[in-house]
mmCIF file of C-alpha atoms in Angstrom:
data_model
loop_
_atom_site.group_PDB
_atom_site.id
_atom_site.type_symbol
_atom_site.label_atom_id
_atom_site.label_comp_id
_atom_site.label_asym_id
_atom_site.label_seq_id
_atom_site.Cartn_x
_atom_site.Cartn_y
_atom_site.Cartn_z
ATOM 1 C CA MET A 7 -22.450 -28.342 22.989
ATOM 2 C CA LYS A 8 -19.250 -28.133 24.428
ATOM 3 C CA ARG A 9 -17.451 -28.849 21.012
ATOM 4 C CA VAL A 10 -19.368 -26.203 19.574
ATOM 5 C CA ALA A 11 -18.691 -23.816 22.166
ATOM 6 C CA PHE A 12 -15.197 -24.529 22.009
ATOM 7 C CA LEU A 13 -15.148 -23.903 18.381
ATOM 8 C CA LEU A 14 -17.339 -20.646 18.629
ATOM 9 C CA LEU A 15 -14.863 -19.268 21.413
ATOM 10 C CA PRO A 16 -12.383 -17.695 19.177
ATOM 11 C CA ALA A 17 -15.321 -15.592 17.423
ATOM 12 C CA LEU A 18 -16.688 -14.527 20.892
ATOM 13 C CA LEU A 19 -13.358 -13.462 22.039
ATOM 14 C CA GLY A 20 -13.048 -11.289 18.863
ATOM 15 C CA ALA A 21 -9.986 -13.380 17.357
ATOM 16 C CA ASP A 22 -8.865 -12.607 13.891
ATOM 17 C CA ASP A 23 -7.790 -14.993 11.294
ATOM 18 C CA LEU A 24 -4.992 -13.535 8.736
ATOM 19 C CA LYS A 25 -7.332 -13.422 5.797
ATOM 20 C CA SER A 26 -10.057 -11.326 7.647
ATOM 21 C CA LEU A 27 -7.143 -8.754 8.722
ATOM 22 C CA LEU A 28 -5.734 -8.616 5.019
ATOM 23 C CA ASP A 29 -9.742 -7.734 3.854
ATOM 24 C CA TYR A 30 -10.160 -5.246 6.613
ATOM 25 C CA ALA A 31 -6.639 -3.650 5.899
ATOM 26 C CA THR A 32 -7.258 -3.310 2.221
ATOM 27 C CA SER A 33 -10.388 -1.533 2.607
ATOM 28 C CA LYS A 34 -9.987 0.356 5.837
ATOM 29 C CA SER A 35 -6.409 1.363 6.111
ATOM 30 C CA ASP A 36 -5.252 4.745 5.964
ATOM 31 C CA LEU A 37 -2.785 4.466 3.574
ATOM 32 C CA VAL A 38 -5.288 2.510 1.316
ATOM 33 C CA VAL A 39 -8.082 5.011 1.650
ATOM 34 C CA ALA A 40 -5.583 7.982 0.845
ATOM 35 C CA LYS A 41 -4.569 5.901 -2.380
ATOM 36 C CA SER A 42 -8.310 5.307 -3.562
ATOM 37 C CA LEU A 43 -9.025 8.867 -2.978
ATOM 38 C CA THR A 44 -6.211 10.094 -5.101
ATOM 39 C CA GLN A 45 -7.479 7.464 -7.792
ATOM 40 C CA ASP A 46 -10.751 8.998 -7.716
ATOM 41 C CA GLY A 47 -9.297 12.568 -8.005
ATOM 42 C CA LYS A 48 -7.490 10.890 -11.234
ATOM 43 C CA ASN A 49 -10.723 9.733 -12.528
ATOM 44 C CA LYS A 50 -12.426 13.034 -12.166
ATOM 45 C CA GLU A 51 -9.540 14.657 -14.140
ATOM 46 C CA LEU A 52 -10.122 12.032 -16.916
ATOM 47 C CA GLN A 53 -13.691 12.879 -17.089
ATOM 48 C CA ALA A 54 -13.044 16.779 -16.981
ATOM 49 C CA GLN A 55 -10.274 16.252 -19.891
ATOM 50 C CA LYS A 56 -12.857 14.335 -21.948
ATOM 51 C CA SER A 57 -15.154 17.228 -21.809
ATOM 52 C CA SER A 58 -12.926 19.333 -23.906
ATOM 53 C CA TYR A 59 -14.470 17.247 -26.717
ATOM 54 C CA TYR A 60 -17.821 18.759 -26.493
ATOM 55 C CA PRO A 61 -18.797 22.334 -27.342
ATOM 56 C CA THR A 62 -18.683 25.265 -24.927
ATOM 57 C CA LEU A 63 -21.648 27.466 -24.069
ATOM 58 C CA ASP A 64 -20.923 30.883 -22.481
ATOM 59 C CA VAL A 65 -23.716 33.359 -21.701
ATOM 60 C CA GLY A 66 -23.007 37.026 -20.639
ATOM 61 C CA ALA A 67 -24.418 40.409 -20.374
ATOM 62 C CA PHE A 68 -22.939 43.959 -20.500
ATOM 63 C CA TYR A 69 -23.995 47.793 -19.980
ATOM 64 C CA GLN A 70 -21.938 50.365 -21.630
ATOM 65 C CA ARG A 71 -22.258 54.280 -21.110
ATOM 66 C CA LEU A 72 -20.638 56.922 -23.021
ATOM 67 C CA ASP A 73 -20.195 60.522 -21.359
ATOM 68 C CA GLU A 74 -19.009 61.730 -24.548
ATOM 69 C CA LYS A 75 -20.693 60.285 -27.555
ATOM 70 C CA SER A 76 -20.862 61.013 -30.994
ATOM 71 C CA PRO A 77 -24.250 61.584 -32.978
ATOM 72 C CA PHE A 78 -24.121 58.110 -34.515
ATOM 73 C CA MET A 79 -23.671 56.160 -31.238
ATOM 74 C CA PRO A 80 -26.279 55.577 -28.489
ATOM 75 C CA GLY A 81 -25.060 56.977 -25.169
ATOM 76 C CA GLU A 82 -26.184 53.629 -23.498
ATOM 77 C CA THR A 83 -25.810 49.961 -24.429
ATOM 78 C CA TYR A 84 -26.698 47.013 -22.779
ATOM 79 C CA SER A 85 -26.708 43.599 -24.160
ATOM 80 C CA GLY A 86 -27.140 40.083 -23.147
ATOM 81 C CA PHE A 87 -25.367 37.154 -25.260
ATOM 82 C CA ALA A 88 -25.014 33.500 -25.676
ATOM 83 C CA LYS A 89 -21.779 31.978 -27.340
ATOM 84 C CA VAL A 90 -21.278 28.734 -28.568
ATOM 85 C CA GLY A 91 -17.739 27.708 -29.626
ATOM 86 C CA ILE A 92 -16.182 24.206 -30.541
ATOM 87 C CA ASN A 93 -12.735 23.588 -31.689
ATOM 88 C CA ILE A 94 -13.020 21.874 -35.312
ATOM 89 C CA TYR A 95 -8.964 20.673 -35.041
ATOM 90 C CA ASP A 96 -6.322 21.540 -32.412
ATOM 91 C CA GLY A 97 -3.482 19.153 -33.520
ATOM 92 C CA GLY A 98 -4.282 16.371 -31.650
ATOM 93 C CA MET A 99 -3.892 18.158 -28.313
ATOM 94 C CA THR A 100 -7.360 17.263 -26.770
ATOM 95 C CA SER A 101 -6.853 13.509 -27.414
ATOM 96 C CA ALA A 102 -3.339 13.521 -25.976
ATOM 97 C CA LEU A 103 -4.365 15.203 -22.895
ATOM 98 C CA VAL A 104 -7.194 12.724 -22.694
ATOM 99 C CA ASP A 105 -4.611 9.601 -23.127
ATOM 100 C CA LYS A 106 -2.403 11.342 -20.662
ATOM 101 C CA LYS A 107 -4.944 11.923 -17.985
ATOM 102 C CA SER A 108 -6.306 7.891 -18.667
ATOM 103 C CA LYS A 109 -2.525 6.824 -18.239
ATOM 104 C CA GLU A 110 -2.389 8.712 -15.017
ATOM 105 C CA LEU A 111 -5.606 7.032 -13.993
ATOM 106 C CA GLN A 112 -3.792 3.723 -14.700
ATOM 107 C CA ALA A 113 -0.881 4.583 -12.785
ATOM 108 C CA SER A 114 -2.820 5.755 -9.649
ATOM 109 C CA SER A 115 -5.153 2.276 -9.843
ATOM 110 C CA PHE A 116 -1.818 0.213 -10.050
ATOM 111 C CA ASP A 117 -0.502 2.277 -7.355
ATOM 112 C CA THR A 118 -3.361 1.657 -5.166
ATOM 113 C CA GLU A 119 -3.184 -2.112 -5.936
ATOM 114 C CA ALA A 120 0.351 -2.011 -5.134
ATOM 115 C CA THR A 121 -0.286 -0.449 -1.763
ATOM 116 C CA LYS A 122 -2.717 -2.934 -0.820
ATOM 117 C CA LYS A 123 -0.120 -5.884 -1.776
ATOM 118 C CA ASN A 124 2.706 -3.928 0.150
ATOM 119 C CA LEU A 125 0.600 -3.716 3.071
ATOM 120 C CA SER A 126 -0.528 -7.427 2.879
ATOM 121 C CA LEU A 127 2.846 -8.455 2.812
ATOM 122 C CA GLY A 128 3.818 -6.385 5.921
ATOM 123 C CA ILE A 129 0.952 -7.345 7.900
ATOM 124 C CA VAL A 130 1.493 -11.344 7.090
ATOM 125 C CA GLN A 131 4.988 -10.740 8.183
ATOM 126 C CA ASP A 132 3.850 -9.078 11.403
ATOM 127 C CA TYR A 133 1.351 -11.508 11.977
ATOM 128 C CA PHE A 134 3.883 -14.701 12.192
ATOM 129 C CA ASN A 135 6.465 -12.900 13.737
ATOM 130 C CA ILE A 136 3.821 -11.962 16.592
ATOM 131 C CA LYS A 137 2.893 -15.740 16.533
ATOM 132 C CA THR A 138 6.693 -16.576 16.898
ATOM 133 C CA LEU A 139 7.181 -13.931 19.634
ATOM 134 C CA LYS A 140 3.798 -15.614 21.359
ATOM 135 C CA ALA A 141 5.405 -19.199 21.175
ATOM 136 C CA THR A 142 8.812 -17.728 22.745
ATOM 137 C CA LEU A 143 6.961 -16.507 25.714
ATOM 138 C CA ASN A 144 4.981 -19.497 25.875
ATOM 139 C CA ALA A 145 8.373 -21.465 26.022
ATOM 140 C CA LYS A 146 9.917 -19.048 28.641
ATOM 141 C CA GLU A 147 6.790 -18.968 30.871
ATOM 142 C CA ASP A 148 6.863 -23.010 31.189
ATOM 143 C CA ALA A 149 10.622 -22.814 31.828
ATOM 144 C CA GLN A 150 9.870 -19.932 34.623
ATOM 145 C CA LYS A 151 7.512 -22.739 36.180
ATOM 146 C CA SER A 152 9.980 -25.030 36.227
ATOM 147 C CA LEU A 153 12.285 -22.863 37.644
ATOM 148 C CA ALA A 154 10.287 -21.820 40.521
ATOM 149 C CA ALA A 155 9.418 -25.377 41.295
ATOM 150 C CA GLN A 156 13.219 -26.307 41.609
ATOM 151 C CA LEU A 157 14.190 -23.026 43.313
ATOM 152 C CA SER A 158 11.424 -23.804 45.918
ATOM 153 C CA ARG A 159 12.621 -27.345 46.242
ATOM 154 C CA VAL A 160 16.381 -26.422 46.506
ATOM 155 C CA LYS A 161 15.679 -24.096 49.189
ATOM 156 C CA GLN A 162 13.912 -26.488 51.330
ATOM 157 C CA PHE A 163 17.037 -28.919 50.601
ATOM 158 C CA PHE A 164 19.233 -25.954 51.963
ATOM 159 C CA VAL A 165 16.871 -25.681 55.178
ATOM 160 C CA ALA A 166 17.901 -29.000 55.541
ATOM 161 C CA LYS A 167 21.266 -28.773 54.908
ATOM 162 C CA MET A 168 21.258 -30.966 51.884
ATOM 163 C CA ALA A 169 21.974 -28.162 49.376
ATOM 164 C CA THR A 170 24.428 -25.335 49.149
ATOM 165 C CA GLN A 171 24.194 -21.645 48.568
ATOM 166 C CA ASP A 172 25.645 -21.639 45.209
ATOM 167 C CA ALA A 173 23.092 -24.211 43.910
ATOM 168 C CA ILE A 174 20.191 -21.519 45.055
ATOM 169 C CA ASP A 175 22.122 -18.946 43.663
ATOM 170 C CA ARG A 176 22.473 -20.589 40.334
ATOM 171 C CA LEU A 177 18.876 -21.251 39.960
ATOM 172 C CA GLN A 178 17.996 -18.060 41.294
ATOM 173 C CA ALA A 179 19.950 -16.174 38.559
ATOM 174 C CA ALA A 180 18.584 -18.158 35.886
ATOM 175 C CA PHE A 181 14.995 -17.651 37.393
ATOM 176 C CA ASP A 182 15.565 -13.709 37.348
ATOM 177 C CA THR A 183 17.217 -13.871 34.054
ATOM 178 C CA ASN A 184 14.390 -15.489 32.589
ATOM 179 C CA ALA A 185 11.929 -13.379 34.136
ATOM 180 C CA TYR A 186 13.793 -10.292 32.474
ATOM 181 C CA GLU A 187 13.593 -12.337 28.825
ATOM 182 C CA ILE A 188 9.884 -12.724 29.600
ATOM 183 C CA GLU A 189 9.133 -8.940 30.087
ATOM 184 C CA ALA A 190 11.425 -8.284 26.740
ATOM 185 C CA THR A 191 9.568 -10.517 24.880
ATOM 186 C CA LYS A 192 6.230 -8.996 26.031
ATOM 187 C CA LEU A 193 7.516 -5.421 24.969
ATOM 188 C CA GLN A 194 8.450 -6.919 21.903
ATOM 189 C CA MET A 195 4.809 -8.225 21.151
ATOM 190 C CA LEU A 196 3.321 -5.033 22.421
ATOM 191 C CA SER A 197 5.408 -2.978 20.057
ATOM 192 C CA ALA A 198 4.716 -5.552 17.062
ATOM 193 C CA LYS A 199 1.135 -5.498 18.112
ATOM 194 C CA LYS A 200 0.742 -1.717 17.920
ATOM 195 C CA ILE A 201 2.482 -1.683 14.281
ATOM 196 C CA LEU A 202 0.151 -4.437 12.915
ATOM 197 C CA ALA A 203 -2.519 -2.175 14.389
ATOM 198 C CA LEU A 204 -1.564 0.829 12.657
ATOM 199 C CA LYS A 205 -1.279 -1.325 9.216
ATOM 200 C CA VAL A 206 -4.473 -3.040 9.678
ATOM 201 C CA GLY A 207 -6.457 0.031 11.035
ATOM 202 C CA LYS A 208 -7.636 -1.374 13.906
ATOM 203 C CA ASP A 209 -6.451 -3.136 17.399
ATOM 204 C CA VAL A 210 -5.532 -7.041 17.112
ATOM 205 C CA GLU A 211 -5.619 -9.019 20.528
ATOM 206 C CA SER A 212 -5.869 -12.526 19.486
ATOM 207 C CA PHE A 213 -4.992 -14.160 16.580
ATOM 208 C CA GLU A 214 -6.517 -17.706 14.769
ATOM 209 C CA ASP A 215 -4.253 -20.065 13.035
ATOM 210 C CA SER A 216 -3.850 -19.208 9.493
ATOM 211 C CA SER A 217 -1.567 -20.798 6.883
ATOM 212 C CA PHE A 218 -0.732 -20.738 3.048
ATOM 213 C CA ILE A 219 -1.826 -23.159 0.602
ATOM 214 C CA GLU A 220 1.478 -24.649 -0.700
ATOM 215 C CA LEU A 221 1.435 -24.017 -4.512
ATOM 216 C CA PRO A 222 5.606 -23.356 -5.243
ATOM 217 C CA SER A 223 5.289 -23.398 -8.882
ATOM 218 C CA GLN A 224 3.756 -19.984 -9.807
ATOM 219 C CA SER A 225 4.184 -17.975 -12.979
ATOM 220 C CA PHE A 226 5.955 -14.552 -12.930
ATOM 221 C CA GLU A 227 3.756 -11.658 -13.375
ATOM 222 C CA GLN A 228 4.924 -7.947 -13.328
ATOM 223 C CA SER A 229 4.120 -6.169 -9.945
ATOM 224 C CA ASP A 230 1.634 -3.429 -9.738
ATOM 225 C CA ASN A 231 4.550 -1.308 -8.769
ATOM 226 C CA LEU A 232 5.804 -1.908 -12.091
ATOM 227 C CA LYS A 233 2.860 -1.581 -14.029
ATOM 228 C CA SER A 234 2.264 1.758 -12.390
ATOM 229 C CA LEU A 235 5.581 2.989 -13.525
ATOM 230 C CA ILE A 236 4.748 1.778 -16.941
ATOM 231 C CA ALA A 237 1.605 3.879 -16.952
ATOM 232 C CA GLN A 238 3.588 6.926 -15.742
ATOM 233 C CA LYS A 239 5.836 6.565 -18.456
ATOM 234 C CA GLU A 240 3.410 6.319 -20.765
ATOM 235 C CA SER A 241 1.542 9.165 -19.531
ATOM 236 C CA LEU A 242 4.584 11.300 -19.951
ATOM 237 C CA ASP A 243 4.878 10.144 -23.793
ATOM 238 C CA SER A 244 1.150 11.505 -24.319
ATOM 239 C CA GLY A 245 2.052 14.775 -22.446
ATOM 240 C CA ALA A 246 5.012 15.459 -25.081
ATOM 241 C CA ARG A 247 2.599 14.851 -27.744
ATOM 242 C CA ALA A 248 0.258 17.150 -26.266
ATOM 243 C CA LEU A 249 3.014 19.619 -26.150
ATOM 244 C CA MET A 250 4.238 19.132 -29.641
ATOM 245 C CA SER A 251 0.574 19.664 -31.017
ATOM 246 C CA THR A 252 1.201 23.346 -30.015
ATOM 247 C CA TYR A 253 2.982 23.858 -33.518
ATOM 248 C CA TYR A 254 -0.089 22.745 -35.369
ATOM 249 C CA PRO A 255 -2.885 24.950 -36.511
ATOM 250 C CA VAL A 256 -5.962 25.399 -34.580
ATOM 251 C CA LEU A 257 -9.415 25.854 -36.238
ATOM 252 C CA ARG A 258 -12.412 27.184 -34.023
ATOM 253 C CA VAL A 259 -16.120 28.065 -34.647
ATOM 254 C CA GLU A 260 -17.824 30.524 -32.306
ATOM 255 C CA ASP A 261 -21.540 31.711 -33.060
ATOM 256 C CA THR A 262 -22.632 34.355 -30.607
ATOM 257 C CA TYR A 263 -26.372 35.802 -30.225
ATOM 258 C CA SER A 264 -27.074 38.902 -28.649
ATOM 259 C CA LEU A 265 -30.034 40.886 -27.414
ATOM 260 C CA ASN A 266 -29.310 44.630 -27.475
ATOM 261 C CA GLY A 267 -30.909 47.435 -25.718
ATOM 262 C CA TYR A 268 -30.095 51.200 -26.067
ATOM 263 C CA GLY A 269 -30.700 54.612 -24.327
ATOM 264 C CA ASN A 270 -29.812 58.237 -25.066
ATOM 265 C CA VAL A 271 -30.005 57.611 -28.824
ATOM 266 C CA ASP A 272 -30.279 60.563 -31.180
ATOM 267 C CA THR A 273 -33.676 60.438 -32.897
ATOM 268 C CA SER A 274 -32.607 62.112 -36.308
ATOM 269 C CA PRO A 275 -34.052 60.212 -39.119
ATOM 270 C CA THR A 276 -30.709 60.235 -40.877
ATOM 271 C CA ILE A 277 -29.166 58.409 -38.493
ATOM 272 C CA PRO A 278 -29.499 54.377 -38.766
ATOM 273 C CA ALA A 279 -30.945 52.394 -35.966
ATOM 274 C CA GLN A 280 -29.202 50.182 -33.906
ATOM 275 C CA PRO A 281 -29.896 46.217 -34.174
ATOM 276 C CA ASP A 282 -32.055 45.095 -31.441
ATOM 277 C CA GLN A 283 -30.611 41.656 -31.811
ATOM 278 C CA GLN A 284 -27.878 39.943 -33.519
ATOM 279 C CA ASN A 285 -26.164 36.659 -34.584
ATOM 280 C CA LYS A 286 -22.387 36.538 -35.202
ATOM 281 C CA LEU A 287 -20.312 33.554 -36.397
ATOM 282 C CA MET A 288 -16.606 33.743 -36.301
ATOM 283 C CA VAL A 289 -14.149 31.311 -37.500
ATOM 284 C CA THR A 290 -10.569 31.344 -36.527
ATOM 285 C CA LEU A 291 -7.580 29.886 -37.492
ATOM 286 C CA GLY A 292 -4.337 30.331 -35.427
ATOM 287 C CA MET A 293 -1.095 28.935 -35.347
ATOM 288 C CA ARG A 294 2.248 29.222 -33.648
ATOM 289 C CA ILE A 295 5.267 30.194 -35.643
ATOM 290 C CA PHE A 296 7.741 31.269 -33.126
ATOM 291 C CA ASP A 297 8.598 30.500 -29.416
ATOM 292 C CA ASN A 298 12.416 30.309 -29.456
ATOM 293 C CA GLY A 299 11.917 26.540 -28.804
ATOM 294 C CA SER A 300 10.195 26.993 -25.498
ATOM 295 C CA VAL A 301 7.996 23.983 -26.408
ATOM 296 C CA GLU A 302 10.465 21.689 -27.791
ATOM 297 C CA LYS A 303 12.682 22.211 -24.831
ATOM 298 C CA ASN A 304 9.594 21.304 -22.541
ATOM 299 C CA LYS A 305 9.271 18.288 -24.737
ATOM 300 C CA GLU A 306 12.845 17.169 -24.409
ATOM 301 C CA ALA A 307 12.814 17.556 -20.639
ATOM 302 C CA ILE A 308 9.530 15.032 -20.673
ATOM 303 C CA VAL A 309 11.316 12.888 -22.724
ATOM 304 C CA ILE A 310 14.539 12.980 -20.496
ATOM 305 C CA ASN A 311 12.065 12.215 -17.344
ATOM 306 C CA ALA A 312 10.382 9.171 -19.430
ATOM 307 C CA GLN A 313 13.837 7.631 -19.818
ATOM 308 C CA ALA A 314 14.537 8.147 -16.334
ATOM 309 C CA LEU A 315 11.389 6.004 -15.548
ATOM 310 C CA ASN A 316 12.477 3.289 -18.257
ATOM 311 C CA SER A 317 15.676 2.768 -16.338
ATOM 312 C CA GLN A 318 14.084 2.820 -13.193
ATOM 313 C CA ILE A 319 11.142 -0.152 -14.902
ATOM 314 C CA THR A 320 14.519 -2.183 -15.999
ATOM 315 C CA TYR A 321 15.965 -1.843 -12.456
ATOM 316 C CA LEU A 322 12.813 -2.752 -10.731
ATOM 317 C CA THR A 323 11.912 -5.763 -13.329
ATOM 318 C CA LYS A 324 15.519 -7.315 -12.610
ATOM 319 C CA GLU A 325 15.009 -6.777 -8.646
ATOM 320 C CA GLN A 326 11.688 -8.369 -8.728
ATOM 321 C CA LYS A 327 12.817 -11.484 -10.372
ATOM 322 C CA ILE A 328 15.863 -11.789 -8.401
ATOM 323 C CA ASN A 329 13.556 -11.586 -5.105
ATOM 324 C CA PHE A 330 11.382 -14.147 -6.776
ATOM 325 C CA GLU A 331 14.132 -16.507 -7.338
ATOM 326 C CA ILE A 332 15.280 -15.620 -3.575
ATOM 327 C CA ALA A 333 11.612 -16.616 -2.249
ATOM 328 C CA GLN A 334 11.631 -19.929 -3.942
ATOM 329 C CA GLU A 335 14.741 -21.008 -2.247
ATOM 330 C CA ARG A 336 13.489 -19.653 1.012
ATOM 331 C CA ILE A 337 10.613 -21.927 0.876
ATOM 332 C CA ASN A 338 13.163 -24.912 0.369
ATOM 333 C CA THR A 339 15.396 -23.619 3.017
ATOM 334 C CA SER A 340 12.493 -23.120 5.650
ATOM 335 C CA LYS A 341 11.100 -26.652 5.013
ATOM 336 C CA ILE A 342 14.616 -27.919 5.967
ATOM 337 C CA GLU A 343 14.647 -25.811 9.141
ATOM 338 C CA VAL A 344 11.194 -27.024 10.285
ATOM 339 C CA THR A 345 12.548 -30.657 10.009
ATOM 340 C CA SER A 346 15.815 -29.781 11.649
ATOM 341 C CA ALA A 347 13.777 -28.016 14.368
ATOM 342 C CA GLN A 348 11.292 -30.771 15.043
ATOM 343 C CA SER A 349 14.279 -33.295 15.336
ATOM 344 C CA ALA A 350 15.861 -30.774 17.725
ATOM 345 C CA LEU A 351 12.804 -30.042 19.854
ATOM 346 C CA LYS A 352 12.443 -34.243 20.055
ATOM 347 C CA ALA A 353 15.873 -34.664 21.205
ATOM 348 C CA ALA A 354 15.903 -31.318 23.488
ATOM 349 C CA LYS A 355 12.831 -33.022 25.135
ATOM 350 C CA SER A 356 14.089 -36.521 25.684
ATOM 351 C CA ALA A 357 17.405 -34.951 26.909
ATOM 352 C CA PHE A 358 15.529 -32.756 29.524
ATOM 353 C CA ASP A 359 13.156 -35.547 30.778
ATOM 354 C CA MET A 360 16.154 -37.810 31.493
ATOM 355 C CA ILE A 361 18.150 -34.967 33.092
ATOM 356 C CA GLU A 362 15.282 -33.656 35.135
ATOM 357 C CA GLN A 363 15.029 -37.227 36.508
ATOM 358 C CA LYS A 364 18.511 -37.407 37.530
ATOM 359 C CA TYR A 365 18.643 -33.906 39.174
ATOM 360 C CA ASN A 366 15.953 -34.378 41.166
ATOM 361 C CA ALA A 367 17.634 -37.730 42.332
ATOM 362 C CA GLY A 368 20.833 -35.973 43.034
ATOM 363 C CA ILE A 369 22.891 -37.496 40.268
ATOM 364 C CA VAL A 370 23.761 -34.644 37.944
ATOM 365 C CA ASP A 371 23.943 -30.949 39.474
ATOM 366 C CA ASN A 372 21.990 -27.743 38.473
ATOM 367 C CA VAL A 373 24.453 -26.628 35.751
ATOM 368 C CA ASN A 374 23.125 -29.872 33.609
ATOM 369 C CA TYR A 375 19.894 -29.037 34.682
ATOM 370 C CA LEU A 376 19.862 -25.602 33.690
ATOM 371 C CA ASP A 377 21.593 -26.288 30.388
ATOM 372 C CA ALA A 378 18.812 -28.910 29.462
ATOM 373 C CA LEU A 379 16.222 -26.611 30.216
ATOM 374 C CA ALA A 380 17.760 -23.876 28.319
ATOM 375 C CA SER A 381 18.167 -26.137 25.296
ATOM 376 C CA LEU A 382 14.317 -27.286 25.615
ATOM 377 C CA THR A 383 13.051 -23.624 25.761
ATOM 378 C CA ASN A 384 14.937 -22.425 22.645
ATOM 379 C CA ALA A 385 14.021 -25.636 20.674
ATOM 380 C CA LYS A 386 10.444 -25.189 21.464
ATOM 381 C CA ALA A 387 10.759 -21.300 20.429
ATOM 382 C CA LEU A 388 13.015 -22.384 17.351
ATOM 383 C CA HIS A 389 10.363 -25.035 16.254
ATOM 384 C CA VAL A 390 7.637 -22.839 16.057
ATOM 385 C CA LYS A 391 9.864 -19.883 14.462
ATOM 386 C CA ALA A 392 10.660 -22.373 11.641
ATOM 387 C CA LEU A 393 6.954 -23.163 11.045
ATOM 388 C CA ASN A 394 6.091 -19.421 11.290
ATOM 389 C CA ASP A 395 9.146 -18.478 8.823
ATOM 390 C CA THR A 396 7.676 -20.919 6.122
ATOM 391 C CA GLN A 397 4.544 -19.154 6.119
ATOM 392 C CA ILE A 398 6.407 -16.108 5.715
ATOM 393 C CA ALA A 399 8.322 -17.517 2.994
ATOM 394 C CA TYR A 400 5.123 -18.441 1.056
ATOM 395 C CA GLY A 401 3.682 -14.984 1.457
ATOM 396 C CA THR A 402 6.566 -13.695 0.033
ATOM 397 C CA TYR A 403 6.944 -16.120 -2.748
ATOM 398 C CA TYR A 404 3.492 -15.161 -3.781
ATOM 399 C CA TYR A 405 4.019 -11.323 -3.659
ATOM 400 C CA TYR A 406 7.071 -11.555 -5.808
ATOM 401 C CA SER A 407 5.427 -13.542 -8.238
ATOM 402 C CA GLY A 408 2.955 -10.662 -8.470
ATOM 403 C CA LYS A 409 0.059 -12.400 -7.138
ATOM 404 C CA ASN A 410 -2.468 -10.984 -4.330
ATOM 405 C CA ILE A 411 -1.233 -13.139 -1.409
ATOM 406 C CA LYS A 412 -4.655 -12.875 0.151
ATOM 407 C CA GLU A 413 -6.137 -15.606 -2.545
ATOM 408 C CA PHE A 414 -3.404 -18.154 -1.215
ATOM 409 C CA LEU A 415 -4.592 -18.510 2.335
ATOM 410 C CA LYS A 416 -6.262 -21.266 3.582
#
């Protein structure tokens, strides 16, 4: 029962593992919500543009009164009508605009995914950096306990005339410096947690241990940032086609049915009666002949913007590949650093234990003791930092391989 209670303790205390933080952030973060709403808006725009394929139906009514009418015209006319119209041919403008909106939706979708992945990488980095700060804080607090105990011991020796004032001063200075560093580390942790809370979308007070699966042989895929830019470029290409369709003929058919009523009508039998209902079919064909190159210039501007995006795509593709290669090397370097840090910690602990015994026996002075304690404190923090940096390296590697880093968490 005690073991079960111990295992359930993190859940009862509200501890979060990294995967649960990423799940929450990628659905609740204000940044993700904003991108999702933009994507929904783009989807509505696409549906609206697709409606252009369908016929239009308009209804209306009018009332007309002529104060000075001719004998052959009614003084008052009122009518209600319904008009159905459809473009038979528009030079491909509608299809080009639909394709444009479809590419804009794709770009927005990739942008949303890119935001999630960028946010996830930032959370991973903050998460392990906070754990490193926590380890540093623990090491310094352990050192503070040792310093407090030795300071109390030396003060007693001083009273007994067995220690000098400079011995007390050295320990006091180390104690106070370490206390300052403890408070500075706490502030760093507080700041890091606040930034993490902003990214996640909720406060995070405690952390469960999390780590990545080590699969360093990943295929390289385009990032969602690149896919978004490519879709934006394709959207511009479709927009250029829509513009050029202005130079093609537009064929439209409209049918209008009207119900009419009249007032103040001359009743002479020689005057023909006005129709009470009427159906009018109209076929129109129009084509732009001259606009002083306005459409062509607008198309050229769009083409230039597309070329600019293409150059940006080329650059970002190279940048992602370089970062991918660097991330691979970072994993190898981090593993070496972990081995070195483990060895350094083992040596620092062994040296401190020996020097502490000699110091307590009065064989070595407090300078050697303080140096050994500082080395042990740094070695503890450095070891945990190396372990956490390795996890960040794996997260960065999966990110630049174009993958969803959440899928590689244990």
